[in-house]
Tab-separated table of C-alpha atoms in Angstrom:
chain	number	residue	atom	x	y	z
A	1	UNK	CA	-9.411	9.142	4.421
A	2	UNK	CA	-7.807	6.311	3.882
A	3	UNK	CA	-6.660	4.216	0.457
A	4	UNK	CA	-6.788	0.687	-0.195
A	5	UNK	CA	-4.128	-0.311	-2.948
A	6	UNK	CA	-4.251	-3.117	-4.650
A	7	UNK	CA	-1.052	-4.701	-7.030
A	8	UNK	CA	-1.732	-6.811	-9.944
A	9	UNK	CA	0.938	-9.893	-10.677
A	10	UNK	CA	3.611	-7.919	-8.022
A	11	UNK	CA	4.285	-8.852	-4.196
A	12	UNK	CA	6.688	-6.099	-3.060
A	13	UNK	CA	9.310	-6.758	-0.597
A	14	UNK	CA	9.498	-5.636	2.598
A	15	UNK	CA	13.141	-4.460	1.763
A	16	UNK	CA	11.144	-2.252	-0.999
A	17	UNK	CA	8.938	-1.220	1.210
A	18	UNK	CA	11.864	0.120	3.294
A	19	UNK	CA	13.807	1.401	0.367
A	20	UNK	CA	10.406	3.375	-0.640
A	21	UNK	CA	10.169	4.245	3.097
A	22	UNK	CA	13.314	6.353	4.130
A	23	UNK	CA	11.537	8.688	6.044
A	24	UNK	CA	9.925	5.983	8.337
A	25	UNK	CA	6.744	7.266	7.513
A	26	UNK	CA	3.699	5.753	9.486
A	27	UNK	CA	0.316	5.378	8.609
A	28	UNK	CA	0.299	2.116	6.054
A	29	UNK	CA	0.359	-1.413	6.763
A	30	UNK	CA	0.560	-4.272	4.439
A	31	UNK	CA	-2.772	-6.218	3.776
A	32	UNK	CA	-0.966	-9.243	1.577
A	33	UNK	CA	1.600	-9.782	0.097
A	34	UNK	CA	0.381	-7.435	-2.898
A	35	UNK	CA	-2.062	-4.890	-0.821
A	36	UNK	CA	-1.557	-2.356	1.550
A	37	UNK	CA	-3.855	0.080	3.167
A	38	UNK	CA	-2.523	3.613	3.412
A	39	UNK	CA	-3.884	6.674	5.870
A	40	UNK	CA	-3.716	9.609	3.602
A	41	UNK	CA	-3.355	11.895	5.759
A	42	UNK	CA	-0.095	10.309	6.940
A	43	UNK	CA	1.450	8.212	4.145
A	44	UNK	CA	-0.208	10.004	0.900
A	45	UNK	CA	3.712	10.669	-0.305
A	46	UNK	CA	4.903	7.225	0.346
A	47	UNK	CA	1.913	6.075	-1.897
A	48	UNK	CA	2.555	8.052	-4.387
A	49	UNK	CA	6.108	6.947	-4.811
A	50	UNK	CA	4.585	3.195	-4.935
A	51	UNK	CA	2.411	4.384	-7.528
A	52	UNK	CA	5.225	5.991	-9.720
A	53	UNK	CA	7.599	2.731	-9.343
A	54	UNK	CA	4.329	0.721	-10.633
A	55	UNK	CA	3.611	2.510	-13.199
A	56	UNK	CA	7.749	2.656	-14.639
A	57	UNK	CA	7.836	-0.983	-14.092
A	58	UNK	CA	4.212	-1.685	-16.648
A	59	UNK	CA	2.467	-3.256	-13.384
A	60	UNK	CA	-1.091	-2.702	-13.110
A	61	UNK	CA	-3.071	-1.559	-9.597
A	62	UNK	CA	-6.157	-0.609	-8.314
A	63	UNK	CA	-7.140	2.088	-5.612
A	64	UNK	CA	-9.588	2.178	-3.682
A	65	UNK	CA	-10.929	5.390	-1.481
A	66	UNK	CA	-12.497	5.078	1.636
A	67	UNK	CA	-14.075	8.316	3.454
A	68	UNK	CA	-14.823	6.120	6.298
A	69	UNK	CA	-12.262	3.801	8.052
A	70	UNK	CA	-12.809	0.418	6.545
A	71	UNK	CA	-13.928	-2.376	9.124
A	72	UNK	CA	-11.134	-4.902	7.885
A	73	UNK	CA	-11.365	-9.155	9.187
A	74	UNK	CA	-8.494	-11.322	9.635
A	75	UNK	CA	-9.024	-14.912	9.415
A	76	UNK	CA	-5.994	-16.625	11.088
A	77	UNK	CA	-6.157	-20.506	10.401
């Protein structure tokens, strides 16, 4: 399963990402600058901890659960 988050008025670093990240866990990669898709099966903690630093700091977010892997397009300009 995989889960699509989605940040609301945030773009987080890549040195938060990192600082979020000790373990070096795999299994996420950044959409935007404010999304990131996340393989639960892999990365469930690290999006959790995402989640709690949102949620301390007021920002809002949106999830969104997909039982199937999502078919995701990349337009490159």
């Amino acid at each position: 399963m995989k889960a699509l988050l989605i940040i609301n008025g945030l773009n987080i670093s890549d040195e938060e990402i990192k600082s979020f990240n000790r373990r070096e866990i795999s299994g996420f990669e950044r959409i935007s600058l404010n999304s990131f898709i996340f393989n639960l099966s892999e990365s469930s903690n690290l999006l959790a901890d995402i989640q709690n630093y949102l949620q301390s700091r007021g920002n809002k977010y949106s999830i969104l659960y997909f039982e199937k892997d999502p078919t995701i397009f990349t337009y490159l300009k």
